[in-house]
XYZ file of C-alpha atoms in Angstrom:
457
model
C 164.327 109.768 88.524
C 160.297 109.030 88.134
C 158.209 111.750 88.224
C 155.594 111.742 91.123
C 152.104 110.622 89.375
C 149.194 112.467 89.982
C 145.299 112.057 88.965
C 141.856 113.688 89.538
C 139.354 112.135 91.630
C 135.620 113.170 92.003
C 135.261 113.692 95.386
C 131.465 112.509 95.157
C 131.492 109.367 93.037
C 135.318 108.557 92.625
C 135.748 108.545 89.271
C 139.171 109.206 87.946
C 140.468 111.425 85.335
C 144.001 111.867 84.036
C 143.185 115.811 83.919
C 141.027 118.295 85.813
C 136.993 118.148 84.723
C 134.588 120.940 85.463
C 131.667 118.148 85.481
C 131.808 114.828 86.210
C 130.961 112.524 83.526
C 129.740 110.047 85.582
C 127.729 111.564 88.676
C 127.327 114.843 86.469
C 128.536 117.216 89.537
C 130.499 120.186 88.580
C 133.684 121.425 90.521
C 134.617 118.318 92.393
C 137.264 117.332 90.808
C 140.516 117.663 93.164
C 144.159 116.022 92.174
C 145.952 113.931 94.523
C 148.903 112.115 94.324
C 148.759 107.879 93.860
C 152.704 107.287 93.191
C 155.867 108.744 95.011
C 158.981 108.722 93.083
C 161.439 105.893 94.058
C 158.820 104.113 96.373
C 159.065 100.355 95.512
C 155.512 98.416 95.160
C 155.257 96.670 98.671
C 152.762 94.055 99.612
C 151.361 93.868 103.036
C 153.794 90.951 104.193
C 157.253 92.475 103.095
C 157.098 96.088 104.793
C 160.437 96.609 105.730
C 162.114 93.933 103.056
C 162.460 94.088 99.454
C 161.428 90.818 98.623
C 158.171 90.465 96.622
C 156.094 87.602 96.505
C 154.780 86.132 92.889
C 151.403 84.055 92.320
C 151.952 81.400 89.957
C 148.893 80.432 87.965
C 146.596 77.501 89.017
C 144.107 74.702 86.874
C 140.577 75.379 88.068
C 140.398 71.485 88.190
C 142.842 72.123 91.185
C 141.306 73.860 92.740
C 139.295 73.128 96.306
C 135.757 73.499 95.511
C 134.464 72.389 99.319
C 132.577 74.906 101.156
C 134.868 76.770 103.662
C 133.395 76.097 107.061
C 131.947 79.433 108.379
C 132.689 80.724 111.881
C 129.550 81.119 113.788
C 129.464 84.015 116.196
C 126.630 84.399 119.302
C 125.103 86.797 117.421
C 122.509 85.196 115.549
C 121.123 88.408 113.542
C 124.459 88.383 112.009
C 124.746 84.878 111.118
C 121.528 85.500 109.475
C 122.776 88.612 107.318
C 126.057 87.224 106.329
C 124.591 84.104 105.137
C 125.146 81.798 107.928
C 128.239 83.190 109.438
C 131.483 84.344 108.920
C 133.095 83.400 105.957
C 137.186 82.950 106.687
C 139.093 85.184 104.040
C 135.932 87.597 103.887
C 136.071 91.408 103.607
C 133.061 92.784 104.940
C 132.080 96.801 104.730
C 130.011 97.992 107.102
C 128.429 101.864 106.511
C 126.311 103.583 108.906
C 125.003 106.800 110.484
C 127.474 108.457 113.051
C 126.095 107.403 116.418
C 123.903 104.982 115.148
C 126.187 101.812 116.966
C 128.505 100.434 114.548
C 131.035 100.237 116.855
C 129.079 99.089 119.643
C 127.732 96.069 117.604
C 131.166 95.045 116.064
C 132.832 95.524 119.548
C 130.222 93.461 121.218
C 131.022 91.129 117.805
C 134.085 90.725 119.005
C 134.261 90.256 122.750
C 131.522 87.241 122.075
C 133.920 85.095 119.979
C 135.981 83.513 122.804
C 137.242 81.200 121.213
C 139.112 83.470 118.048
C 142.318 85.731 118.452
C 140.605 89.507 117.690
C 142.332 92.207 116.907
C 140.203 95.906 116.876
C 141.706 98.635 115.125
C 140.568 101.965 115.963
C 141.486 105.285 114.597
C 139.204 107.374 116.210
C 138.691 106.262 120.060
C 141.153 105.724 122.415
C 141.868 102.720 124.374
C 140.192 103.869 127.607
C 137.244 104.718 125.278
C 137.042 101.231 124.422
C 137.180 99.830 127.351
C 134.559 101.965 128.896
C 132.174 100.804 125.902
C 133.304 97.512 126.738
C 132.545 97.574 130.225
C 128.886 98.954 129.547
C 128.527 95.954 127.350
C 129.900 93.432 130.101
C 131.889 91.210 127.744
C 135.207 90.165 128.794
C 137.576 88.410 126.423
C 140.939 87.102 127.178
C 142.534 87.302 123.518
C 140.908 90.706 122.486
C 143.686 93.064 121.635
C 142.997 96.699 120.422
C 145.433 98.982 118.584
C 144.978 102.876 117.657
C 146.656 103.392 114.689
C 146.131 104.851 111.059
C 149.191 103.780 109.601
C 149.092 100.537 107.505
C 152.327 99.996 107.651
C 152.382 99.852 111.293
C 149.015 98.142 111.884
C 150.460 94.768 109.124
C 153.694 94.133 111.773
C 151.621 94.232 114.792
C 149.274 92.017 112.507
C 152.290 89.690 111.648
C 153.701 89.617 115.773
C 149.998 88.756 117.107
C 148.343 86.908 114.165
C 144.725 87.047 114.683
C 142.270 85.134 113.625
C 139.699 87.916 113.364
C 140.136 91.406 112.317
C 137.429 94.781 112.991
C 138.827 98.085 112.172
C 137.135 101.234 113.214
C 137.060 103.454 110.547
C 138.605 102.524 107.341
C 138.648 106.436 106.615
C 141.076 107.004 109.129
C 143.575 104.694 107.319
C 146.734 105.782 105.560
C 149.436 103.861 104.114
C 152.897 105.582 103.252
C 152.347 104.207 99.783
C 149.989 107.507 98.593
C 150.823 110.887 99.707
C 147.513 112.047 100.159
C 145.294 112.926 103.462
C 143.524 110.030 105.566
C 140.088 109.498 104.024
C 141.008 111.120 100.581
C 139.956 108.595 97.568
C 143.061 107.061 96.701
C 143.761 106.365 100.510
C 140.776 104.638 100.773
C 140.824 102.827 98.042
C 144.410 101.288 98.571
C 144.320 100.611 102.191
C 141.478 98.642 101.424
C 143.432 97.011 98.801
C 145.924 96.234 101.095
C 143.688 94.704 103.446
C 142.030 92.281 100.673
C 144.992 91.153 99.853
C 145.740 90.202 103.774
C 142.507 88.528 103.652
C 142.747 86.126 100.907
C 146.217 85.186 101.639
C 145.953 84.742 105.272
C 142.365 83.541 105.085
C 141.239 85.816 107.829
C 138.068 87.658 107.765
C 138.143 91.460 108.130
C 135.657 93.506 108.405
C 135.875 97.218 107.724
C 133.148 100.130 109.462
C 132.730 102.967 106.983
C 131.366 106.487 107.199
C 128.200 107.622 104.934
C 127.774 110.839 103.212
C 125.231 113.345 103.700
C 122.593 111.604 101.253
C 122.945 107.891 102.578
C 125.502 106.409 100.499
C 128.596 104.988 101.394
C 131.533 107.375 101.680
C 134.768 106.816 99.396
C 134.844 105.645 95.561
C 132.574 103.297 94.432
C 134.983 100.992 93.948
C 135.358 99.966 97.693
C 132.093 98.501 97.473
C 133.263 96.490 94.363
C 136.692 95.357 96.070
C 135.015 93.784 99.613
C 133.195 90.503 99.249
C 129.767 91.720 101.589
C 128.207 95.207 102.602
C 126.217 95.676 105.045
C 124.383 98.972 105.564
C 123.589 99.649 109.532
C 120.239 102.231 109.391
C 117.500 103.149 111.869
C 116.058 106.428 113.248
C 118.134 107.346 116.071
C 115.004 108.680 117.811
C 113.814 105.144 117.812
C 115.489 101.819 119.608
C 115.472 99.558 116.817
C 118.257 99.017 114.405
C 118.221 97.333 110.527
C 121.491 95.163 109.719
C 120.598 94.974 105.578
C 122.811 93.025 103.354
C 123.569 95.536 100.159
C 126.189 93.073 98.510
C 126.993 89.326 99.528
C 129.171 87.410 97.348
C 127.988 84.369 99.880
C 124.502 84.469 100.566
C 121.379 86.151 99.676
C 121.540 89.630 99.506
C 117.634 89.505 101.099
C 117.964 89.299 104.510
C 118.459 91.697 107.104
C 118.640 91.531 110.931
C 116.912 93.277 113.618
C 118.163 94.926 116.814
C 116.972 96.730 119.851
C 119.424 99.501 120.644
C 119.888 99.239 124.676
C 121.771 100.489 127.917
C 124.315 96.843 127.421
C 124.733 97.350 123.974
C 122.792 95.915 121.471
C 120.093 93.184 121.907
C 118.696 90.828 118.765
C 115.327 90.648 118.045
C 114.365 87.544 117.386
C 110.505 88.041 117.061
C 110.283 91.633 115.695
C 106.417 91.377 114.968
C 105.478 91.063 118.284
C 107.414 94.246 119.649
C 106.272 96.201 116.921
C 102.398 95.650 117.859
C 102.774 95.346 121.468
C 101.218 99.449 122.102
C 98.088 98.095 120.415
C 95.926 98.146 123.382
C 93.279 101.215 122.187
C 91.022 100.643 119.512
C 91.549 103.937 117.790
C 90.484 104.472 113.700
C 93.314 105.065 111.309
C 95.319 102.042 112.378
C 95.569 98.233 110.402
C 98.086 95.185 110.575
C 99.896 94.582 106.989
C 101.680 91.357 107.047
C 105.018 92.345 104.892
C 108.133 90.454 104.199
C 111.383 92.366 104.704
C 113.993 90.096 102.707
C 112.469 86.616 103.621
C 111.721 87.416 107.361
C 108.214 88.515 107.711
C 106.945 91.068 109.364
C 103.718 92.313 110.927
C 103.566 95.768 111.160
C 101.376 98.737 112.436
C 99.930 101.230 109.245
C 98.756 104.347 110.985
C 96.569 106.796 108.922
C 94.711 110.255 109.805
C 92.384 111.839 107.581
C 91.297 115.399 108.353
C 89.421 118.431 106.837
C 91.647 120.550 104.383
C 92.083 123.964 106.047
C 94.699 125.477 103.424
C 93.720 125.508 100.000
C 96.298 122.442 98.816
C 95.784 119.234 101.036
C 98.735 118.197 102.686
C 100.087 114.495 101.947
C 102.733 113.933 104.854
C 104.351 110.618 105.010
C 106.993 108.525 107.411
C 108.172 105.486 106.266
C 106.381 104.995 102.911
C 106.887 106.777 99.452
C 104.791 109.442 99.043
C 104.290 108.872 95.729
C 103.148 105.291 96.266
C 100.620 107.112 98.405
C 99.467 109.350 95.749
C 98.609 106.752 93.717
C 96.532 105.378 96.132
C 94.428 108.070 96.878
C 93.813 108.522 93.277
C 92.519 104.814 93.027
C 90.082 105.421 96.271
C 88.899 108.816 94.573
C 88.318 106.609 91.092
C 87.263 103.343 92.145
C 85.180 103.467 95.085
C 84.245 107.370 95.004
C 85.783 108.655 98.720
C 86.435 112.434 97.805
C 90.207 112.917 99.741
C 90.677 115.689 97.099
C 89.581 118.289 99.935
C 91.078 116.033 102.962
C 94.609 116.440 104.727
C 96.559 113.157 104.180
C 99.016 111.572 107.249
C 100.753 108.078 107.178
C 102.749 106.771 109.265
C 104.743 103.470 109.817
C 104.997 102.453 113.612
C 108.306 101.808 115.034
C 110.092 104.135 112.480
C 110.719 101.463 110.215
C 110.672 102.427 106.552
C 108.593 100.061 104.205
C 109.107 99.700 100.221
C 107.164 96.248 100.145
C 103.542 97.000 98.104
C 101.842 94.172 100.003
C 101.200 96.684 102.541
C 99.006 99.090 99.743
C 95.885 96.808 101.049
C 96.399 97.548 105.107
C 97.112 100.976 103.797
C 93.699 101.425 102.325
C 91.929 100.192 105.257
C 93.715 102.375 107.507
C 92.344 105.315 105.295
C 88.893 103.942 104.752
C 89.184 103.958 108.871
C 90.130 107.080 109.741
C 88.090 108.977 106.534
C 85.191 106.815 108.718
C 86.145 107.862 111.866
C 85.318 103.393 112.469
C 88.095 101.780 114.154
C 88.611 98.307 112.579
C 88.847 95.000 114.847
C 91.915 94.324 116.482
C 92.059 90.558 115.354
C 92.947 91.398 111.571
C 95.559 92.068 108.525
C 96.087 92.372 105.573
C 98.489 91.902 102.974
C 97.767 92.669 99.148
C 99.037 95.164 96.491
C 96.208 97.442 94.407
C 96.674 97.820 91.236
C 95.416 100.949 89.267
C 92.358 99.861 88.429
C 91.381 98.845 91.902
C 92.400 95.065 91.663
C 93.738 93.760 95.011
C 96.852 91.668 93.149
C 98.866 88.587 94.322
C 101.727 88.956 96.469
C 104.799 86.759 97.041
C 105.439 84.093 100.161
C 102.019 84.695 101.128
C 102.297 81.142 103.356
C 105.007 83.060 105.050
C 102.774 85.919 105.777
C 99.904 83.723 106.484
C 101.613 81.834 109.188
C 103.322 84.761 110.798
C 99.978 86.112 111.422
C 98.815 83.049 112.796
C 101.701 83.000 115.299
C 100.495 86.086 116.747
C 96.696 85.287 117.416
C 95.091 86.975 114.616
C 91.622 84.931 113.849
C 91.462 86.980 110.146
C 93.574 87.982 107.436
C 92.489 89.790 103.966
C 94.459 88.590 101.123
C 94.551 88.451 97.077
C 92.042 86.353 95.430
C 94.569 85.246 93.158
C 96.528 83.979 96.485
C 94.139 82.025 97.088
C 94.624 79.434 94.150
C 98.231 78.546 95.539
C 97.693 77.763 99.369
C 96.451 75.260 101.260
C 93.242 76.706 103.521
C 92.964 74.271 105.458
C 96.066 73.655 107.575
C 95.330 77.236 108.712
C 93.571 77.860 111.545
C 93.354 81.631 110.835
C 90.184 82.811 108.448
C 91.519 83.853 105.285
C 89.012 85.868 103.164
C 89.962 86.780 99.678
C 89.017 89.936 97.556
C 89.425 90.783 93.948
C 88.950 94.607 93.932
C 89.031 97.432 96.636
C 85.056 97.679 96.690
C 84.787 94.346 98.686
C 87.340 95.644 101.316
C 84.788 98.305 102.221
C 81.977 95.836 102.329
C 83.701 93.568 104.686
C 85.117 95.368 107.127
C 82.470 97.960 107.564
């Protein structure tokens, strides 16, 4: 008789070890190391087809001259956000993770996913809501689908037959740390459960050609719970992040073995569930109707969608004895830098000021082309001068005070146009690349952060 195997898994990072570590040599974390067991003694190697036979099914090599190199063709849902994401739909034999804040409307999205493709067999798994659950989301969405089928269960082994009896053509299951398969004898949500029910459910995908897509949990400090090899086995993840004080919602691609890993899509979080944005720039200015100082336009590029977005800044009097720098939505230290190029380059004195930014909508921003709208929205408020509601901006600064190029800056240019704004402040090394005259829209160029001032005030 076999002996039961056992290993230790870092309960942080997932990294295994044959015996118990005090740190981890990979995430460097002491004491979470815990053993579980990944082998039962006389439990035969089943694949996802053959529970309850003991017939095995072998691969047999195959030429790569032989093999199909034609595009699949991708299923194309309603939703067009997630067409966008994925790379232009749904690829068939996909396994897509999807990780997310609790409440922030996974399910809601995936169900609403679901109900819209009438014309697909879908099953939805769900370990942690009931049926009547479901169907109360599902009536708040107002989606009715004639071949939707839902199943509660955890157990692998029981979710493959009813998988095998119904044969769907598109699987969601609802969370893939509630899973458990009677192959590891170990707690739902515990490393090695995770990491072989996903197995298992790979290996249903490529062999049936059915896309599945799997919701995840996320841990405390934004990354995606389980070992970091579940991110290596599924073909896309998507991360599902927003501010759940705010309506809007980010779908960004993390990992996309069929399409650009640049694009992300936009929703509006609502009472029926949730609603694309298809013009995102024009929500997020539409409570510009004060002229108030501290606020400028930057024309940013999220992925390859661009963006116009609202750069709020407020400058006060220091009344502690260290000035406060207080950001939402921009790295601080990204801001620190600026402020050091002002105090340098064009001599404003924020050493004694109190420093708040703010990005509108509660989106969060790591594009530099915004370090130009940035600067004007400080030069505004340290002015107390509101600037004209018919500009943007979109350049980087450099540490010497050198407004420098940015990238898809026709993008940018025409996004602006779109909206109605007569002026846009760019890079003068931009200006060598585009074509001013098909614009309608005045662009004006600068080379260093002293002409900014000039121009606008």
């Amino acid at each position: 008789m076999s002996k039961i195997k056992t290993a230790f898994f870092c309960s942080n990072c997932g990294y295994e070890s044959a015996k118990w570590l005090g740190k981890c040599p990979s995430c460097n974390n002491w004491n979470t190391f815990i053993e579980e067991v990944i082998q039962k003694n006389n439990q035969p190697e089943l694949n996802w087809q053959n529970y309850g036979s003991k017939q095995t099914i072998n691969n047999k090599a195959i030429a790569l001259d032989e093999v199909n190199a034609n595009e699949q063709e991708r299923i194309i849902t309603a939703n067009n956000e997630l067409n966008r994401v994925l790379g232009g739909g749904i690829v068939p034999g996909s396994i897509v993770l999807v990780a997310g804040e609790p409440g922030i409307g996974k399910s809601t999205l995936f169900l609403q996913i679901g109900l819209s493709l009438q014309n697909l067999t879908v099953l939805y798994i769900s370990g942690e809501e009931s049926e009547q659950q479901i169907k109360m989301r599902a009536n708040r969405i107002q989606l009715k689908h004639p071949s939707f089928y839902l199943l509660t269960e955890t157990t692998t082994q029981s979710i493959f037959n009813e998988i095998k009896k119904l044969q769907p053509q598109l699987v969601i299951v609802d969370s893939v740390q509630t899973l458990q398969s009677n192959l590891i004898d170990a707690g739902a949500g515990s490393i090695s459960q995770i990491r072989e029910c996903t197995a298992e459910f790979q290996r249903f995908a490529k062999e049936t050609n059915t896309p599945v897509f799997l919701i995840g949990h996320i841990t405390k400090d934004g990354t995606i719970a389980g070992p970091k090899i579940l991110e290596h086995i599924v073909d896309a993840v998507l991360q599902f992040e927003g501010d759940r004080h705010y309506t809007y919602r980010i779908l960004r691609t993390l990992k996309n073995r069929f399409g650009s890993t640049s694009e992300l899509g936009i929703y509006e979080m609502t009472g029926d569930g949730m609603k694309e944005v298809s013009n995102p720039s024009e929500i997020l200015l539409t409570q510009r109707e004060l002229t108030l100082s501290g606020s400028a336009i930057a024309a940013t590029v999220e992925g390859i969608r661009p963006l116009l977005i609202e750069v709020q800044a407020l400058v006060t009097q220091s009344v502690y004895g260290t000035p406060q720098r207080t950001v939402s939505g921009f790295d601080l230290r990204r801001l620190q830098l600026l402020l050091a190029v002002l105090e340098k380059r064009g001599g404003f004195l924020f050493g004694t000021k109190d420093v708040f930014i703010n990005i509108a909508g509660g989106l969060k921003v790591e594009d530099p082309s915004i370090d130009l709208a940035l600067i004007a929205a400080l030069l505004s408020s340290y002015e107390d001068i509101p600037l004209p509601t018919h500009i943007c901006f979109a350049g980087e600064v450099g540490l010497n005070g050198e407004i420098r190029a940015v990238n898809r800056i026709e993008q940018r240019i025409a996004e602006a146009e779109k909206l109605g704004f007569e002026k846009i402040f760019i890079s003068r090394y931009n200006q060598k690349a585009i074509q001013v005259k098909k614009y309608t829209i005045k662009i004006v160029a600068l080379s260093e952060v002293q002409e900014l001032y000039q121009q606008i005030f």
